[in-house]
Coordinates of C-alpha atoms in Angstrom, one line a residue:
M1 CA 14.3 -11.4 1.3
I2 CA 14.1 -11.3 -2.5
T3 CA 17.1 -12.9 -4.2
I4 CA 17.5 -11.4 -7.7
P5 CA 19.4 -13.5 -10.3
Y6 CA 22.8 -12.1 -11.2
V7 CA 22.0 -11.8 -14.9
T8 CA 18.8 -10.0 -14.2
A9 CA 20.5 -7.6 -11.8
L10 CA 23.2 -6.9 -14.3
T11 CA 20.8 -6.1 -17.1
T12 CA 18.7 -4.0 -14.8
Y13 CA 21.7 -1.9 -13.7
F14 CA 22.7 -1.6 -17.3
S15 CA 19.2 -0.4 -18.4
Y16 CA 19.1 2.2 -15.6
G17 CA 22.6 3.3 -16.5
L18 CA 21.7 3.7 -20.1
L19 CA 18.7 5.9 -19.1
L20 CA 20.8 8.0 -16.9
V21 CA 23.5 8.6 -19.5
F22 CA 21.0 9.6 -22.2
G23 CA 19.2 11.7 -19.7
Q24 CA 22.4 13.6 -18.8
I25 CA 23.2 14.1 -22.5
R26 CA 19.8 15.6 -23.1
D27 CA 20.2 17.8 -20.1
L28 CA 23.5 19.0 -21.5
F29 CA 21.9 20.0 -24.8
R30 CA 19.1 21.6 -22.8
K31 CA 21.6 23.8 -21.0
I32 CA 23.2 24.8 -24.2
T33 CA 19.9 25.8 -25.8
D34 CA 18.9 27.7 -22.7
C35 CA 21.9 29.9 -23.0
F36 CA 20.5 31.3 -26.2
S37 CA 16.9 31.6 -25.0
S38 CA 15.4 34.5 -23.0
N39 CA 15.3 34.1 -19.2
N40 CA 12.2 35.4 -17.5
L41 CA 13.3 34.6 -13.9
Q42 CA 14.7 38.1 -13.4
G43 CA 17.2 37.1 -10.7
Y44 CA 15.2 34.2 -9.2
V45 CA 16.8 30.8 -8.8
P46 CA 14.8 28.1 -10.7
I47 CA 12.2 26.6 -8.4
C48 CA 13.1 23.2 -9.7
L49 CA 16.8 22.7 -10.4
A50 CA 17.8 20.3 -13.1
H51 CA 19.1 17.6 -10.7
E52 CA 16.0 17.9 -8.5
D53 CA 13.5 16.8 -11.1
F54 CA 15.8 14.7 -13.3
Y55 CA 14.1 11.4 -12.4
Q56 CA 10.7 12.9 -13.2
R57 CA 11.7 14.4 -16.5
R58 CA 14.0 11.7 -17.9
L59 CA 12.7 8.4 -16.4
Y60 CA 9.2 8.8 -15.0
Q61 CA 7.9 10.9 -18.0
R62 CA 8.7 8.1 -20.4
I63 CA 6.2 5.8 -18.7
R64 CA 3.8 8.4 -17.3
D65 CA 0.9 7.0 -19.4
C66 CA 1.0 3.9 -17.1
F67 CA 0.0 6.0 -14.1
E68 CA -2.9 8.3 -13.1
R69 CA -5.2 6.7 -15.6
P70 CA -8.6 8.4 -15.1
I71 CA -11.6 6.1 -14.4
V72 CA -15.3 6.9 -14.9
S73 CA -17.0 4.3 -12.8
A74 CA -16.9 2.8 -9.3
P75 CA -13.8 0.7 -8.6
D76 CA -15.6 -2.6 -8.6
A77 CA -14.2 -5.9 -10.0
S78 CA -14.2 -4.1 -13.4
F79 CA -14.2 -0.4 -14.1
D80 CA -14.2 2.0 -17.0
V81 CA -10.8 3.6 -18.0
V82 CA -10.6 6.7 -20.2
E83 CA -8.1 6.3 -23.0
R84 CA -5.5 9.0 -23.4
Y85 CA -3.0 10.1 -26.0
S86 CA 0.1 12.4 -26.1
N87 CA 1.7 14.4 -28.9
D88 CA 4.7 15.6 -26.8
N89 CA 6.3 12.4 -25.4
N90 CA 4.0 12.2 -22.4
K91 CA 4.6 15.7 -21.2
T92 CA 0.8 16.1 -21.4
L93 CA -1.8 13.4 -21.7
K94 CA -5.1 14.3 -23.2
P95 CA -8.3 12.3 -22.7
T96 CA -10.2 10.9 -25.6
T97 CA -13.9 10.0 -25.9
R98 CA -13.1 6.3 -25.9
I99 CA -13.8 4.3 -22.7
R100 CA -12.2 0.9 -22.1
R101 CA -14.0 -1.6 -19.8
C102 CA -11.2 -3.3 -17.8
L103 CA -10.8 -6.0 -15.2
N104 CA -9.7 -4.2 -12.0
L105 CA -6.6 -5.8 -10.5
G106 CA -5.3 -2.6 -8.9
S107 CA -7.8 -1.2 -6.4
Y108 CA -7.7 -1.9 -2.6
S109 CA -11.4 -2.7 -2.4
Y110 CA -10.7 -6.1 -0.8
L111 CA -14.3 -6.8 0.2
G112 CA -15.9 -5.0 -2.7
F113 CA -17.4 -2.2 -0.6
A114 CA -16.1 0.5 -3.0
A115 CA -18.9 -0.4 -5.4
P116 CA -22.6 0.2 -4.7
D117 CA -23.8 -2.1 -1.9
E118 CA -27.4 -3.1 -1.1
Y119 CA -26.9 -2.4 2.6
C120 CA -24.3 0.4 2.8
T121 CA -25.2 2.7 -0.1
P122 CA -28.8 3.6 0.9
R123 CA -27.6 4.5 4.4
V124 CA -24.8 6.6 2.9
I125 CA -27.2 8.5 0.7
D126 CA -29.5 9.1 3.8
S127 CA -26.5 10.5 5.7
L128 CA -25.6 12.7 2.8
N129 CA -29.1 14.2 2.8
K130 CA -29.0 14.7 6.6
Y131 CA -25.5 15.9 7.3
S132 CA -24.1 17.2 3.9
P133 CA -20.8 16.1 2.3
S134 CA -18.6 18.0 4.8
T135 CA -18.8 19.3 8.4
C136 CA -16.6 22.3 7.4
S137 CA -15.1 22.3 10.8
S138 CA -12.5 20.5 13.0
R139 CA -13.5 17.9 15.5
V140 CA -13.1 20.2 18.5
D141 CA -15.2 22.9 17.0
G142 CA -18.4 22.0 15.1
G143 CA -17.1 18.9 13.3
T144 CA -18.1 16.1 15.6
T145 CA -21.4 14.5 14.6
V146 CA -23.3 11.5 16.1
L147 CA -21.8 9.4 13.3
H148 CA -18.2 10.2 14.4
K149 CA -18.9 9.1 17.9
E150 CA -20.7 6.0 16.8
L151 CA -17.9 5.1 14.4
E152 CA -15.3 5.4 17.1
K153 CA -17.4 3.1 19.3
H154 CA -17.8 0.5 16.5
V155 CA -14.0 0.6 15.7
A156 CA -13.0 0.1 19.3
N157 CA -15.4 -2.8 19.7
F158 CA -14.4 -4.4 16.4
L159 CA -10.7 -4.3 17.4
G160 CA -11.2 -5.3 21.0
K161 CA -9.7 -2.1 22.4
Q162 CA -11.0 0.3 25.0
D163 CA -11.4 3.4 22.8
A164 CA -10.6 4.8 19.3
I165 CA -10.2 8.0 17.4
V166 CA -10.8 8.6 13.7
F167 CA -9.2 10.9 11.2
G168 CA -10.2 12.1 7.7
M169 CA -7.0 10.8 6.0
G170 CA -5.1 7.5 6.4
Y171 CA -1.7 8.9 5.5
V172 CA -2.1 11.7 8.0
T173 CA -3.0 9.2 10.7
N174 CA 0.5 7.9 10.8
S175 CA 2.4 11.1 9.9
A176 CA 0.5 13.2 12.5
I177 CA 0.2 10.7 15.3
I178 CA 3.7 9.4 15.6
P179 CA 5.2 12.8 16.5
V180 CA 2.6 13.2 19.2
L181 CA 3.4 9.8 20.7
I182 CA 7.2 10.2 20.9
G183 CA 9.7 13.0 20.6
K184 CA 13.3 14.0 21.5
G185 CA 14.8 11.5 23.9
G186 CA 12.7 8.7 22.6
L187 CA 13.7 5.7 20.3
I188 CA 11.8 4.5 17.3
I189 CA 12.7 1.1 15.8
S190 CA 11.1 0.8 12.4
D191 CA 10.9 -2.1 9.9
S192 CA 12.9 -1.3 6.8
L193 CA 9.9 -1.7 4.6
N194 CA 7.4 0.4 6.5
H195 CA 5.2 2.8 4.6
C196 CA 6.2 6.3 3.7
S197 CA 3.6 7.8 6.1
I198 CA 5.3 5.9 9.0
V199 CA 8.8 7.0 7.8
N200 CA 7.7 10.7 7.6
G201 CA 5.9 10.5 10.9
A202 CA 9.0 9.1 12.6
R203 CA 11.3 11.7 11.0
G204 CA 9.0 14.5 12.1
S205 CA 9.0 13.3 15.7
G206 CA 12.5 14.3 16.6
A207 CA 13.1 10.9 18.1
T208 CA 16.2 8.8 17.4
I209 CA 15.4 6.3 14.6
R210 CA 16.9 2.9 14.1
V211 CA 15.8 0.5 11.4
F212 CA 15.8 -3.3 11.5
Q213 CA 15.9 -5.7 8.5
H214 CA 12.5 -6.5 7.3
N215 CA 10.8 -9.1 9.5
T216 CA 14.1 -10.3 10.8
L217 CA 13.5 -11.0 14.5
S218 CA 17.2 -11.6 15.4
H219 CA 18.1 -8.2 14.0
L220 CA 15.2 -6.5 15.8
E221 CA 16.4 -8.0 19.1
E222 CA 20.0 -7.1 18.4
V223 CA 19.0 -3.4 17.7
L224 CA 16.9 -3.3 20.9
R225 CA 19.6 -4.8 23.0
E226 CA 22.3 -2.5 21.6
Q227 CA 20.3 0.7 21.9
I228 CA 19.1 0.0 25.4
S229 CA 22.7 -0.7 26.6
E230 CA 24.1 2.5 24.9
G231 CA 21.2 4.8 25.8
Q232 CA 20.7 8.2 24.2
P233 CA 23.4 9.7 22.0
R234 CA 26.2 11.6 23.8
T235 CA 24.5 11.6 27.2
H236 CA 23.9 7.8 27.4
R237 CA 20.9 8.5 29.5
P238 CA 18.1 5.9 29.4
W239 CA 15.5 6.3 26.6
K240 CA 12.3 8.1 27.6
K241 CA 10.3 5.5 25.7
I242 CA 10.9 3.0 22.9
I243 CA 8.3 2.3 20.2
V244 CA 8.6 -0.5 17.6
L245 CA 6.8 0.3 14.3
V246 CA 5.5 -2.5 12.1
E247 CA 2.8 -3.2 9.5
G248 CA 0.2 -6.0 9.4
I249 CA 0.5 -6.5 5.7
Y250 CA 3.4 -4.8 3.9
S251 CA 1.8 -3.1 1.0
M252 CA 4.6 -3.5 -1.5
D253 CA 5.5 -7.1 -0.6
G254 CA 2.2 -8.7 0.5
D255 CA 3.7 -10.5 3.5
F256 CA 2.6 -10.4 7.1
C257 CA 4.6 -9.2 10.0
K258 CA 5.8 -11.8 12.4
L259 CA 3.6 -10.3 15.1
P260 CA 3.6 -13.1 17.8
E261 CA 7.4 -13.1 17.9
I262 CA 7.6 -9.3 17.8
V263 CA 5.2 -9.1 20.7
A264 CA 7.4 -11.5 22.7
I265 CA 10.5 -9.5 22.0
C266 CA 8.9 -6.1 22.8
K267 CA 7.6 -7.5 26.1
K268 CA 11.1 -8.8 26.9
Y269 CA 12.7 -5.3 26.4
K270 CA 9.7 -3.3 27.6
A271 CA 9.1 -1.6 24.2
Y272 CA 5.7 -0.4 22.9
I273 CA 4.3 -1.8 19.7
Y274 CA 2.7 0.4 17.0
L275 CA 0.9 -1.8 14.5
D276 CA -0.2 -0.3 11.1
E277 CA -3.1 -2.5 9.7
A278 CA -3.9 -0.4 6.7
H279 CA -4.1 -3.4 4.4
S280 CA -4.9 -6.1 6.8
I281 CA -7.8 -4.8 8.8
G282 CA -11.1 -6.1 7.4
A283 CA -9.4 -8.2 4.8
I284 CA -7.9 -11.1 6.8
G285 CA -8.8 -13.2 9.8
K286 CA -11.9 -15.3 10.3
T287 CA -14.1 -12.3 11.1
G288 CA -12.0 -9.6 9.4
R289 CA -10.2 -8.4 12.5
G290 CA -6.9 -8.3 10.9
V291 CA -3.4 -9.8 11.6
C292 CA -4.0 -10.2 15.3
E293 CA -6.9 -12.5 14.7
L294 CA -5.1 -14.4 11.9
L295 CA -1.9 -15.0 13.9
G296 CA -3.6 -15.5 17.2
V297 CA -2.3 -12.4 19.0
D298 CA -4.3 -10.8 21.8
P299 CA -5.1 -7.2 20.8
A300 CA -4.3 -6.2 24.4
D301 CA -0.7 -7.1 23.6
V302 CA -0.5 -4.4 20.9
D303 CA -0.3 -1.0 22.5
I304 CA -1.3 1.2 19.5
M305 CA -3.4 -0.1 16.7
M306 CA -3.6 2.0 13.5
G307 CA -5.5 1.3 10.3
T308 CA -7.2 2.9 7.4
F309 CA -10.8 2.8 6.0
T310 CA -9.6 3.2 2.4
K311 CA -9.2 -0.5 1.7
S312 CA -11.6 -3.1 3.0
F313 CA -14.3 -0.6 4.1
G314 CA -14.6 1.3 0.8
S315 CA -14.3 4.7 2.4
C316 CA -11.6 7.2 3.5
G317 CA -9.7 8.1 6.6
G318 CA -7.9 6.2 9.4
Y319 CA -8.1 5.4 13.1
I320 CA -6.0 4.9 16.2
A321 CA -7.2 2.4 18.8
G322 CA -5.8 1.8 22.3
S323 CA -6.4 2.5 25.9
K324 CA -8.8 5.2 27.1
E325 CA -5.9 7.2 28.5
L326 CA -4.0 7.1 25.1
I327 CA -7.1 8.2 23.1
Q328 CA -7.9 11.0 25.5
Y329 CA -4.3 12.2 25.3
L330 CA -4.4 12.2 21.5
K331 CA -7.7 14.2 21.4
Y332 CA -6.0 17.0 23.3
T333 CA -2.6 17.0 21.5
C334 CA -2.9 15.7 17.9
P335 CA -3.0 18.4 15.3
A336 CA -5.0 16.2 12.9
H337 CA -7.8 16.1 15.5
L338 CA -7.5 19.7 16.7
Y339 CA -7.1 21.6 13.3
A340 CA -8.0 19.4 10.4
T341 CA -11.6 19.2 9.0
S342 CA -13.3 16.1 10.4
M343 CA -14.2 13.0 8.3
S344 CA -17.1 13.5 5.9
P345 CA -20.3 12.2 7.6
P346 CA -21.3 10.0 4.6
A347 CA -17.8 8.4 4.7
A348 CA -18.3 7.7 8.4
E349 CA -21.7 6.1 7.6
Q350 CA -20.1 3.9 4.9
I351 CA -17.6 2.5 7.4
I352 CA -20.2 1.9 10.1
S353 CA -22.4 0.0 7.6
A354 CA -19.4 -2.0 6.2
I355 CA -18.5 -3.1 9.8
K356 CA -22.1 -4.2 10.4
V357 CA -22.0 -6.3 7.2
I358 CA -18.7 -7.9 8.1
L359 CA -20.0 -8.8 11.5
G360 CA -23.4 -10.0 10.2
E361 CA -25.3 -7.3 11.9
D362 CA -27.2 -6.6 8.7
G363 CA -29.0 -9.9 9.2
T364 CA -27.2 -11.8 6.5
S365 CA -24.0 -13.8 6.1
R366 CA -22.7 -11.7 3.3
G367 CA -19.7 -10.4 5.4
A368 CA -18.5 -14.0 6.1
Q369 CA -18.9 -14.9 2.5
K370 CA -16.9 -11.9 1.4
L371 CA -14.1 -12.7 3.8
A372 CA -14.0 -16.4 2.6
R373 CA -14.1 -15.3 -1.1
V374 CA -11.3 -12.8 -0.9
R375 CA -9.1 -15.5 0.9
E376 CA -10.0 -18.1 -1.7
N377 CA -9.5 -15.7 -4.6
S378 CA -6.1 -14.6 -3.3
N379 CA -4.8 -18.1 -2.6
F380 CA -6.0 -19.5 -6.0
F381 CA -4.6 -16.6 -8.0
R382 CA -1.2 -16.7 -6.2
S383 CA -0.9 -20.5 -6.7
E384 CA -1.7 -20.2 -10.4
L385 CA 0.8 -17.5 -11.0
Q386 CA 3.5 -19.5 -9.3
K387 CA 2.6 -22.6 -11.4
M388 CA 3.0 -20.5 -14.5
G389 CA 6.6 -19.6 -13.5
F390 CA 6.2 -16.0 -12.2
E391 CA 8.1 -14.9 -9.2
V392 CA 5.3 -13.9 -6.8
I393 CA 6.2 -12.8 -3.3
G394 CA 4.1 -12.4 -0.2
D395 CA 2.2 -14.8 2.0
N396 CA -0.9 -17.0 1.5
D397 CA -4.2 -15.4 2.5
S398 CA -2.8 -12.0 1.6
P399 CA -4.8 -10.1 -1.1
V400 CA -1.7 -8.3 -2.1
M401 CA 0.5 -10.2 -4.5
P402 CA 3.5 -8.6 -6.2
I403 CA 4.8 -10.1 -9.5
M404 CA 8.5 -9.3 -9.9
L405 CA 9.5 -7.5 -13.1
Y406 CA 13.0 -6.1 -12.2
N407 CA 14.0 -4.5 -15.6
P408 CA 12.8 -0.9 -16.1
A409 CA 11.8 -1.6 -19.7
K410 CA 9.4 -4.3 -18.5
I411 CA 7.5 -1.9 -16.2
P412 CA 5.6 0.1 -18.9
A413 CA 5.5 -2.9 -21.2
F414 CA 3.6 -5.1 -18.7
S415 CA 1.2 -2.3 -17.9
R416 CA 0.5 -1.4 -21.5
E417 CA 0.2 -4.9 -22.8
C418 CA -2.3 -5.8 -20.0
L419 CA -4.3 -2.7 -20.8
K420 CA -4.5 -3.7 -24.5
Q421 CA -6.3 -6.8 -23.3
N422 CA -8.6 -5.0 -20.9
V423 CA -6.8 -5.8 -17.7
A424 CA -5.8 -2.9 -15.5
V425 CA -2.8 -3.5 -13.3
V426 CA -0.6 -1.3 -11.1
V427 CA 3.2 -1.3 -11.7
V428 CA 5.6 -0.1 -9.0
S429 CA 9.2 1.0 -9.2
F430 CA 11.8 3.2 -7.6
P431 CA 11.5 5.2 -5.3
A432 CA 8.5 3.2 -4.0
T433 CA 10.6 0.1 -4.1
P434 CA 14.4 -0.5 -4.2
L435 CA 16.0 0.3 -7.6
L436 CA 16.3 -3.3 -8.7
L437 CA 13.0 -4.6 -7.4
A438 CA 10.4 -3.2 -9.7
R439 CA 7.1 -5.1 -9.7
A440 CA 3.5 -5.3 -10.7
R441 CA 1.2 -5.3 -7.6
I442 CA -2.0 -7.3 -8.0
C443 CA -4.8 -6.6 -5.5
L444 CA -7.7 -9.0 -5.4
S445 CA -11.3 -8.5 -4.2
A446 CA -14.1 -10.6 -3.0
S447 CA -16.0 -9.2 -6.0
H448 CA -13.9 -11.0 -8.5
T449 CA -15.5 -14.2 -9.9
K450 CA -13.7 -17.3 -10.9
E451 CA -14.2 -16.6 -14.6
E452 CA -12.7 -13.1 -14.2
L453 CA -9.7 -14.5 -12.4
L454 CA -9.1 -17.1 -15.1
K455 CA -9.3 -14.4 -17.8
A456 CA -6.8 -12.3 -15.9
L457 CA -4.5 -15.3 -15.5
E458 CA -4.7 -16.0 -19.2
V459 CA -3.8 -12.4 -20.1
I460 CA -1.0 -12.2 -17.6
S461 CA 0.5 -15.5 -18.8
Q462 CA 0.5 -14.3 -22.4
V463 CA 2.1 -11.0 -21.4
G464 CA 4.6 -12.9 -19.2
D465 CA 5.7 -15.0 -22.2
L466 CA 6.0 -11.9 -24.4
L467 CA 8.2 -10.0 -21.9
G468 CA 10.1 -12.9 -20.6
I469 CA 9.2 -12.4 -16.9
K470 CA 8.6 -16.0 -16.0
Y471 CA 11.7 -16.4 -14.1
F472 CA 11.0 -20.0 -12.9
S473 CA 10.0 -23.2 -14.8
A474 CA 6.3 -23.6 -15.2
E475 CA 4.6 -26.6 -13.7
P476 CA 3.3 -29.0 -16.4
K477 CA -0.4 -29.0 -16.7
K478 CA -2.4 -31.9 -15.5
H479 CA -3.2 -33.4 -18.9
Q480 CA 0.5 -33.1 -19.8
Q481 CA 1.5 -35.0 -16.7
E482 CA -1.0 -37.7 -17.5
E483 CA 0.3 -38.1 -21.0
K484 CA 3.9 -38.3 -19.7
M485 CA 2.9 -41.0 -17.2
M486 CA 1.2 -43.0 -19.9
K487 CA 4.3 -42.9 -22.1
L488 CA 6.4 -44.0 -19.2
G489 CA 4.0 -46.8 -18.4

């Protein structure tokens, strides 16, 4: 768990308090002026009440220019960002004709497949000419092509599962599948840092939900033992089924789930495991097979494997992999399969081609080189940031590395100062993270060169000094250590 210094916590609370007070004062003046202005609602209640969009108007709008920056190129190691300006305090942002070439430290293209690829791109173009951009139909009607069937076969083989089913959107894969797997009378035990799509899927299921502290095995076992002994609320009948929901890499923290230990606990208490590998599949493990391969877990011990194609594979959509009985059941019951338009055929071809490259089926070793490079880049960058004195959380080998910012004033300042020096970063704050734990989230790619990483480190170090976000003492550089040793000698 992140331990925030007391002074930092105090100043962060004070900053948010100041923003809230001034926001409330501005809202008071707004109500007064509205009393003298004409009201065109004609009896309707305002669709957005003042308290419902307070955060968006009084806090988010101040830093809106740090988000939704339009790009006009592929999200490669570098991309082109359109500069914008505002004449009304960020209520509207208008694009200019100026384009800024920036180093990309925000995209999820861990293996670089989001950019044109010598093997994938020609095949995607061919599939576009053959199938068109959309099937314009659901999977059960006219939306299943040969590519969809081939993709599901490749995914199942890649993951070491009996069968798989694919969907056109990663978020929907969680939010639509979980309510199909479990309902009233069931128990969901979810990690406290699970993604919003998992949270919404769990809420929509009607099952009882219990949360365990992030990656805390003792608390997970305590919750399981307590809930099994008590049974369902009021009736105390046994639970119909129990599912434990975890992620491979937690997207806001960059750490791995403790999968081997979680598997052992779930086996002990006869609970199913639902593993979300959105950020880990394709990016970690010797052959890119995700957290199971990295941590030495047999895929057969994970009951439901979920992942997305929007990160390492440079495409869109998501998948569920499991037993043949499970996948067959989902095909008959999941609304995302029955009613939603199927995945775009060119997107399916992109995933198939990317998997072939990762496995070396394209006749080269580029896939293995990409996996090695993203691991080396991630570990090098994380190590250097820590040496500079930044508070970087997450695990080694993870391509996701959050730099803690804490104070709300430092969120936009970090983003804007980096952009001035042509480095594009993603900043994250409440409600995506707890109120006190704002951060910049760095995502690295196999496409980044050593020179680009050194440039990014130089810029981030300068900005860190400017904003005072190096919360730890920096390690002395090698030549400084040598000079010190010579003096001591």
